[in-house]
Amino acid sequence: MLNDRLLVRLDEEGAERRSATGIVIPATAVMGKRLTWGFVVAAGQHVRQVAVGDKVLFDPEDRAEVELTGTVYLLLREKDVHGVAQPEGDEREPGLYL
């Protein structure tokens, strides 16, 4: 990856949701503006606040898709990331930082 670019794999677990009554809502359902979680697979040399393996929160509208070896990844700029989740069990900081 070059400069401030990130290669992100979508979080498959978060793609499909359930309503409060148990109805499955597919990822393709059109809703209001909703942010999405993904995992950073690769990062450019000028990325400062995100590392490979981090779970990041981003707007799915601000993305470009690329397919590598049969897997679809998203290409983002570091500035398009809204938040980074901290791994569970890490007691040093709050669970999410923005």
Short mmCIF file of C-alpha atoms in Angstrom, two decimals:
data_model
loop_
_atom_site.label_atom_id
_atom_site.label_comp_id
_atom_site.label_asym_id
_atom_site.label_seq_id
_atom_site.Cartn_x
_atom_site.Cartn_y
_atom_site.Cartn_z
CA MET A 1 0.00 0.00 0.00
CA LEU A 2 1.19 3.51 -0.69
CA ASN A 3 1.05 6.70 1.40
CA ASP A 4 -2.01 6.92 3.71
CA ARG A 5 -3.99 4.07 2.11
CA LEU A 6 -5.50 1.10 3.96
CA LEU A 7 -6.60 -2.25 2.58
CA VAL A 8 -9.60 -3.41 4.63
CA ARG A 9 -11.51 -6.71 4.75
CA LEU A 10 -15.17 -6.35 5.76
CA ASP A 11 -16.24 -7.84 9.08
CA GLU A 12 -18.52 -10.67 7.88
CA GLU A 13 -19.99 -11.02 11.37
CA GLY A 14 -21.29 -7.45 11.27
CA ALA A 15 -22.62 -7.59 7.72
CA GLU A 16 -25.93 -9.21 8.62
CA ARG A 17 -27.99 -7.91 11.57
CA ARG A 18 -31.01 -8.95 13.57
CA SER A 19 -33.81 -6.65 14.64
CA ALA A 20 -35.02 -6.54 18.25
CA THR A 21 -37.73 -9.04 17.30
CA GLY A 22 -35.26 -11.47 15.71
CA ILE A 23 -35.84 -10.67 12.03
CA VAL A 24 -32.64 -11.03 9.96
CA ILE A 25 -31.72 -7.83 8.09
CA PRO A 26 -29.29 -8.57 5.20
CA ALA A 27 -26.27 -6.37 4.56
CA THR A 28 -27.79 -5.32 1.23
CA ALA A 29 -30.86 -3.73 2.87
CA VAL A 30 -31.01 0.00 2.24
CA MET A 31 -31.04 2.00 5.46
CA GLY A 32 -30.00 5.43 6.60
CA LYS A 33 -26.35 6.32 6.88
CA ARG A 34 -24.74 3.45 8.83
CA LEU A 35 -21.04 2.93 9.55
CA THR A 36 -19.36 -0.45 8.97
CA TRP A 37 -16.60 -2.43 10.72
CA GLY A 38 -13.65 -4.02 8.92
CA PHE A 39 -10.15 -5.36 9.57
CA VAL A 40 -6.98 -3.67 8.26
CA VAL A 41 -5.05 -6.14 6.07
CA ALA A 42 -2.35 -3.74 4.80
CA ALA A 43 -1.32 -0.14 5.50
CA GLY A 44 0.80 2.42 3.65
CA GLN A 45 4.04 3.87 5.06
CA HIS A 46 2.41 7.20 6.05
CA VAL A 47 -0.42 5.68 8.11
CA ARG A 48 0.13 6.80 11.71
CA GLN A 49 -2.87 5.85 13.83
CA VAL A 50 -3.98 2.50 12.41
CA ALA A 51 -2.02 -0.77 12.28
CA VAL A 52 -2.44 -4.02 10.39
CA GLY A 53 -4.92 -6.21 12.26
CA ASP A 54 -6.91 -3.30 13.77
CA LYS A 55 -10.71 -3.36 13.59
CA VAL A 56 -11.79 -0.02 12.09
CA LEU A 57 -15.09 1.83 11.73
CA PHE A 58 -15.74 3.60 8.43
CA ASP A 59 -18.49 4.89 6.13
CA PRO A 60 -19.19 2.27 3.45
CA GLU A 61 -19.98 5.05 0.94
CA ASP A 62 -16.35 6.35 1.04
CA ARG A 63 -14.70 3.31 -0.44
CA ALA A 64 -13.27 1.64 -3.51
CA GLU A 65 -13.43 -2.13 -3.93
CA VAL A 66 -10.63 -4.35 -5.20
CA GLU A 67 -10.60 -8.13 -5.68
CA LEU A 68 -7.41 -10.03 -4.86
CA THR A 69 -7.20 -13.84 -5.14
CA GLY A 70 -10.98 -14.14 -5.10
CA THR A 71 -11.50 -12.00 -1.98
CA VAL A 72 -13.05 -8.52 -2.11
CA TYR A 73 -11.22 -5.84 -0.11
CA LEU A 74 -11.89 -2.13 0.36
CA LEU A 75 -9.38 0.62 -0.27
CA LEU A 76 -9.63 3.58 2.15
CA ARG A 77 -7.63 6.62 3.18
CA GLU A 78 -6.62 6.86 6.83
CA LYS A 79 -8.71 10.04 7.17
CA ASP A 80 -11.84 8.04 6.17
CA VAL A 81 -11.57 5.89 9.32
CA HIS A 82 -13.91 7.10 12.08
CA GLY A 83 -12.71 4.84 14.89
CA VAL A 84 -10.50 1.92 15.89
CA ALA A 85 -11.70 -0.83 18.24
CA GLN A 86 -9.29 -1.99 20.87
CA PRO A 87 -8.85 -5.75 21.29
CA GLU A 88 -10.98 -7.35 24.00
CA GLY A 89 -9.15 -8.08 27.23
CA ASP A 90 -6.81 -5.10 26.88
CA GLU A 91 -7.38 -3.24 30.16
CA ARG A 92 -5.06 -0.26 29.51
CA GLU A 93 -7.50 2.01 27.65
CA PRO A 94 -11.25 2.37 27.08
CA GLY A 95 -12.77 -0.18 24.69
CA LEU A 96 -13.03 2.17 21.72
CA TYR A 97 -11.16 5.29 20.70
CA LEU A 98 -12.20 7.78 18.04
#
